[in-house]
């Protein structure tokens, strides 16, 4: 099968398909017993990310079980900060902990962008294994966090409710903040370029905390770095499909879709799909946007919502996905209900 026959790549190239391709954010994860078993075997979450055979195995698990159209590389957005010199650990049950970057001196002490390869090289090996293992109809998606979202973790040293430490640094120490944002942007370009060289067929930028930026800061802090990464990757790899996910961007979404340069914009569950069909699909392929809680609830509400999203976005290019990641309490059986509703 030629790569252009892969349904996911066709949709990302702007084709309107009768049945939209489907994959789920966090499709490899704790809701799957086979993931939990491999994670146990790896020891820690970071050992799992940095052991290519095991990372490739957990990437493959949801493909084997469900037959999704896209496989997303198993890694984490916080590997780039680690490559830049942050100490990183994952505390079971609590999430990530990083050494903080709070001053101009601490920004200056980080490693240069190219130095990340020393740390993250095993990720490229995972991509190489996957590109040789995946079924021919499944597209391989590489990814990174977008600079703002990565900065929120580097500055606070952990996940935070409103990303306040990062927003304060933006307001109080703008020079240090933008030096950090630029460094993350450069590192992200190098990181994704290596993933593409290793076999990733599309890349996704996760700006999970775009919604905490004020409207006045959105262009410079969210849109501009997404645009710069997209433009640089497309100049190095003409035709490379890019998916951007400015979660919570709200009224900024239309301009984002029109000017970021990404081929596809992923939308969260708060965006009305008919609005997205009217205002976003003329510019880009739209990905989304089922409420992840429906993967816990299941039943007819899940099937009805899936059919409705599919119908609303059927007039243009659409990749079916959730509005955010599938949660550990989701029932894997509900994925079959979802797939029947979309493909059946
Ligand atoms: O214990 C475990 O097994 C850890 C849970 C877990 C998993 C499965 C983490 C820790 N990361 C991942 C994998 C992961 N993370 C993927 C792999 C591929 C897939 O989707 O199947 C991807 C794409 C990510 C991306 C990621 N990591 C994001 C962006 C997407 C999103 O969900 O908003 C973010 C914000 C992270 C940080 C992170 N990593 C892990 C956790 C628990 C968090 C969130 C921390 C917080 O803010 O509290």
XYZ file of C-alpha atoms and ligand atoms in Angstrom:
392
model
C 0.000 0.000 0.000
C 1.506 3.371 -0.927
C 1.737 5.835 1.926
C -0.822 8.090 0.284
C -3.334 5.267 0.570
C -3.150 5.468 4.370
C -6.493 6.995 5.397
C -4.951 9.199 8.102
C -2.447 10.746 5.668
C -5.192 11.272 3.090
C -7.327 13.196 5.589
C -4.326 15.258 6.723
C -3.689 16.085 3.052
C -7.168 17.604 2.899
C -9.267 14.758 1.526
C -12.841 14.348 2.747
C -13.269 10.630 3.434
C -16.585 8.816 3.806
C -15.330 7.188 7.021
C -12.936 9.433 8.973
C -9.666 7.877 10.169
C -9.563 7.362 13.952
C -6.950 7.373 16.686
C -7.135 8.459 20.333
C -4.889 10.724 22.352
C -3.130 8.616 25.041
C -4.314 5.478 23.257
C -1.341 3.680 24.796
C -1.831 4.062 28.502
C -3.059 2.910 31.840
C -6.614 2.001 30.741
C -5.033 -1.008 28.952
C -3.990 -4.009 31.105
C -1.241 -4.890 28.608
C 0.206 -1.357 29.024
C 0.243 -1.731 32.804
C 2.052 -5.066 32.457
C 4.749 -3.634 30.149
C 5.129 -0.554 32.353
C 5.692 -2.863 35.338
C 8.318 -4.789 33.404
C 10.109 -1.546 32.415
C 10.389 -0.402 36.043
C 9.745 3.326 35.840
C 7.808 5.424 33.349
C 11.061 6.995 32.108
C 12.656 3.562 31.659
C 9.655 2.707 29.493
C 10.136 5.876 27.402
C 13.860 5.214 26.954
C 13.739 1.467 26.198
C 12.969 1.429 22.464
C 11.711 -2.187 22.298
C 9.270 -1.604 25.165
C 8.178 1.859 23.982
C 7.510 0.383 20.528
C 5.610 -2.496 22.145
C 3.225 -0.191 24.061
C 2.748 1.930 20.918
C 1.667 -1.234 19.078
C -0.702 -2.515 21.783
C -3.718 -0.320 20.914
C -3.084 -0.891 17.188
C -3.270 -4.663 17.636
C -6.263 -4.521 19.962
C -8.370 -1.946 18.099
C -6.953 -1.353 14.612
C -6.609 2.439 14.832
C -5.560 4.389 11.714
C -2.734 6.188 13.510
C -0.032 5.033 15.936
C 1.441 7.734 18.160
C 5.009 7.259 19.258
C 5.174 6.393 22.953
C 7.241 9.046 24.731
C 6.429 12.180 26.744
C 6.561 15.929 26.180
C 8.841 16.274 29.224
C 11.769 14.435 27.618
C 12.774 17.677 25.841
C 13.178 19.570 29.160
C 15.238 16.649 30.423
C 17.417 16.891 27.321
C 17.860 20.599 28.025
C 19.223 19.767 31.464
C 16.219 19.654 33.805
C 16.197 16.870 36.395
C 13.037 14.848 35.729
C 11.275 12.162 37.728
C 7.760 10.782 37.620
C 6.275 10.250 41.057
C 3.786 7.359 40.816
C 0.264 8.646 41.410
C 1.392 12.283 41.437
C 2.862 13.051 38.035
C 6.071 14.697 36.899
C 8.597 16.598 39.032
C 11.312 18.724 37.398
C 14.000 21.046 38.680
C 12.613 24.559 38.162
C 13.831 27.295 35.821
C 12.820 30.569 37.417
C 15.501 33.172 36.608
C 17.545 34.464 33.661
C 20.612 32.716 35.173
C 18.789 29.391 35.297
C 17.653 29.808 31.690
C 21.242 30.599 30.681
C 22.489 27.462 32.459
C 20.362 25.137 30.298
C 22.026 23.115 27.545
C 21.855 24.232 23.902
C 19.098 22.816 21.677
C 21.341 20.302 19.833
C 22.427 18.777 23.152
C 19.017 17.160 23.634
C 19.923 14.318 21.248
C 22.360 12.921 23.844
C 19.402 12.268 26.143
C 16.513 11.553 23.800
C 18.262 9.417 21.137
C 16.428 6.227 22.269
C 13.173 7.877 21.135
C 14.479 7.998 17.564
C 15.263 4.288 17.796
C 11.659 3.652 18.919
C 10.462 5.473 15.785
C 12.773 3.356 13.609
C 11.453 0.131 15.109
C 7.854 1.269 14.645
C 8.329 2.331 11.062
C 9.377 -1.257 10.323
C 6.673 -2.907 12.449
C 3.438 -1.063 11.789
C 0.804 -2.542 9.466
C 0.945 -0.798 6.061
C -2.357 1.058 6.463
C -1.389 2.645 9.812
C 0.380 6.034 9.867
C 3.105 6.774 12.423
C 2.710 10.061 14.321
C 5.682 11.669 16.059
C 5.072 14.411 18.609
C 6.404 17.030 20.978
C 4.928 19.495 23.417
C 4.502 23.003 22.014
C 6.901 25.513 23.613
C 4.404 27.276 25.909
C 3.101 24.020 27.369
C 6.629 22.663 27.870
C 7.670 25.977 29.468
C 4.829 25.739 32.008
C 6.340 22.500 33.356
C 9.949 23.727 33.250
C 9.133 26.925 35.125
C 6.846 25.402 37.785
C 8.658 22.064 38.038
C 5.334 20.211 37.927
C 1.816 20.314 36.550
C -0.120 23.293 37.931
C -3.834 24.190 37.958
C -3.587 27.552 36.120
C 0.009 27.571 34.938
C 0.470 30.572 37.195
C 4.244 30.344 37.738
C 4.828 30.447 33.968
C 2.323 33.246 33.442
C 4.017 35.260 36.166
C 7.436 34.768 34.627
C 5.998 35.949 31.289
C 4.697 39.114 32.959
C 7.545 39.790 35.392
C 10.645 38.592 33.511
C 9.692 38.713 29.831
C 13.293 38.623 28.572
C 14.139 35.449 30.466
C 10.770 33.951 29.556
C 11.186 34.505 25.810
C 14.793 33.292 25.881
C 13.466 30.065 27.368
C 10.582 29.887 24.863
C 13.033 30.306 21.959
C 15.349 27.615 23.310
C 12.437 25.164 23.635
C 11.303 26.106 20.116
C 14.737 25.322 18.670
C 15.034 22.068 20.607
C 11.548 21.028 19.448
C 12.478 21.602 15.801
C 15.603 19.426 16.156
C 13.698 16.758 18.092
C 10.875 16.482 15.555
C 13.256 16.626 12.598
C 15.070 13.539 13.964
C 11.738 11.766 14.459
C 10.837 12.428 10.812
C 14.262 11.226 9.638
C 13.682 8.053 11.667
C 10.304 7.395 10.006
C 7.525 9.505 11.559
C 5.002 10.273 8.799
C 3.228 13.161 10.545
C 3.969 15.175 13.674
C 1.746 16.646 16.347
C 2.419 19.613 18.625
C 0.580 19.442 21.959
C -0.205 22.895 23.332
C -2.300 21.480 26.157
C -2.242 24.697 28.201
C -2.854 27.226 25.401
C -6.145 28.056 27.118
C -4.492 29.581 30.175
C -2.872 32.387 28.157
C -4.593 35.751 28.084
C -5.887 36.829 24.681
C -3.189 39.512 24.556
C -0.375 36.983 24.953
C -1.791 34.231 22.746
C -0.261 35.297 19.444
C 3.288 35.662 20.688
C 3.377 32.787 23.185
C 1.223 30.121 21.501
C 0.633 30.885 17.836
C 4.088 32.189 16.915
C 6.166 29.224 18.202
C 3.685 26.741 16.655
C 3.999 28.646 13.378
C 7.792 28.757 13.512
C 8.156 25.037 14.207
C 5.663 24.171 11.458
C 7.377 26.413 8.894
C 10.862 25.124 9.690
C 9.824 21.459 9.547
C 7.961 21.972 6.287
C 10.982 23.671 4.750
C 13.178 20.718 5.745
C 10.566 18.069 4.875
C 8.261 19.386 2.142
C 4.783 17.875 2.422
C 5.229 16.731 6.040
C 1.760 16.792 7.665
C 1.621 18.791 10.908
C -1.171 18.570 13.484
C -1.433 21.388 16.026
C -3.456 21.198 19.255
C -3.945 24.604 20.875
C -6.217 23.224 23.590
C -8.631 25.785 24.985
C -7.747 28.421 22.355
C -11.413 29.380 22.094
C -12.006 32.511 20.019
C -8.398 32.385 18.799
C -8.955 29.086 16.979
C -10.028 30.474 13.631
C -7.004 32.711 13.282
C -4.797 29.901 14.536
C -6.173 27.541 11.854
C -5.850 30.182 9.173
C -2.301 31.296 9.936
C -0.338 28.652 11.845
C 0.521 26.659 8.738
C -0.468 23.305 10.262
C -2.434 20.945 8.021
C -4.718 19.879 10.823
C -5.976 21.571 13.976
C -7.098 19.352 16.849
C -10.009 20.742 18.856
C -11.068 20.008 22.419
C -14.569 18.897 23.404
C -15.688 22.464 24.192
C -15.640 23.546 20.544
C -19.036 23.132 18.823
C -18.480 20.855 15.813
C -20.827 22.774 13.506
C -18.852 25.930 14.202
C -15.630 24.022 13.465
C -17.110 22.771 10.178
C -17.982 26.296 9.134
C -14.976 28.232 10.387
C -12.042 25.785 10.574
C -12.547 23.109 7.914
C -12.264 25.636 5.041
C -8.660 26.225 6.225
C -7.539 22.868 7.648
C -8.370 19.284 8.448
C -10.106 19.169 11.846
C -9.251 16.527 14.448
C -11.497 15.730 17.395
C -13.441 16.084 19.553
C -15.308 13.526 21.661
C -15.522 14.192 25.408
C -13.058 11.705 27.032
C -15.606 11.114 29.806
C -17.805 9.321 27.256
C -15.071 6.657 27.061
C -15.805 6.024 30.753
C -19.600 6.307 30.488
C -19.959 4.178 27.325
C -23.268 2.892 25.984
C -25.656 4.762 23.722
C -24.547 8.245 24.857
C -21.064 7.403 23.537
C -22.353 5.997 20.232
C -24.744 8.918 19.701
C -22.079 11.562 20.391
C -19.604 9.833 18.066
C -22.156 9.689 15.230
C -23.062 13.327 15.755
C -19.417 14.511 15.582
C -18.806 12.395 12.500
C -21.923 13.813 10.834
C -21.183 17.446 11.719
C -17.652 17.222 10.306
C -18.520 15.024 7.293
C -18.394 17.903 4.797
C -14.621 18.375 5.028
C -11.396 16.657 6.082
C -11.800 15.105 9.548
C -9.707 12.869 11.785
C -11.813 11.388 14.562
C -10.242 11.683 18.031
C -11.089 12.717 21.569
C -11.000 16.313 22.825
C -8.168 15.314 25.206
C -6.473 12.099 26.333
C -8.334 8.905 27.230
C -8.268 8.512 31.020
C -7.065 5.509 33.079
C -10.647 4.735 34.200
C -11.938 4.314 30.611
C -13.251 0.841 29.739
C -11.332 -0.631 26.757
C -14.622 -2.243 25.628
C -15.980 1.248 24.988
C -13.402 1.707 22.237
C -15.255 -0.995 20.283
C -18.535 0.884 20.737
C -16.827 4.029 19.453
C -15.301 2.296 16.417
C -18.609 0.628 15.508
C -20.360 4.000 15.681
C -17.797 5.633 13.379
C -17.043 2.812 10.956
C -20.163 0.655 11.183
O 2.208 6.141 34.924
C 2.174 6.253 33.695
O 2.136 5.273 32.944
C 2.255 7.653 33.197
C 1.116 8.204 32.424
C 1.677 8.857 31.173
C 1.578 8.372 29.856
C 0.866 7.128 29.386
C 2.446 10.039 31.133
C 2.902 10.862 32.278
N 2.807 10.277 29.813
C 2.286 9.286 29.017
C 2.509 9.128 27.560
C 2.249 10.295 26.691
N 2.247 11.611 27.077
C 2.019 10.236 25.317
C 2.155 8.918 24.543
C 1.413 8.487 23.473
C -0.102 8.363 23.525
O -0.781 9.406 23.433
O -0.581 7.231 23.540
C 1.795 11.554 24.867
C 1.440 12.027 23.484
C 1.961 12.403 25.999
C 1.873 13.873 25.949
C 1.830 14.648 27.196
N 2.514 14.449 28.377
C 1.106 15.861 27.332
C 0.328 16.514 26.234
C -1.006 15.886 26.034
C -2.009 16.058 27.149
O -2.433 15.053 27.686
O -2.368 17.225 27.442
C 1.321 16.349 28.636
C 0.738 17.613 29.250
C 2.214 15.450 29.282
C 2.775 15.601 30.643
C 2.459 14.429 31.482
N 3.051 13.207 31.324
C 2.514 12.303 32.191
C 1.523 12.995 32.967
C 0.721 12.381 34.071
C 1.478 14.311 32.488
C 0.538 15.419 32.950
C 1.057 16.049 34.170
C 0.195 17.164 34.760
O 0.022 18.210 34.126
O -0.245 16.970 35.883
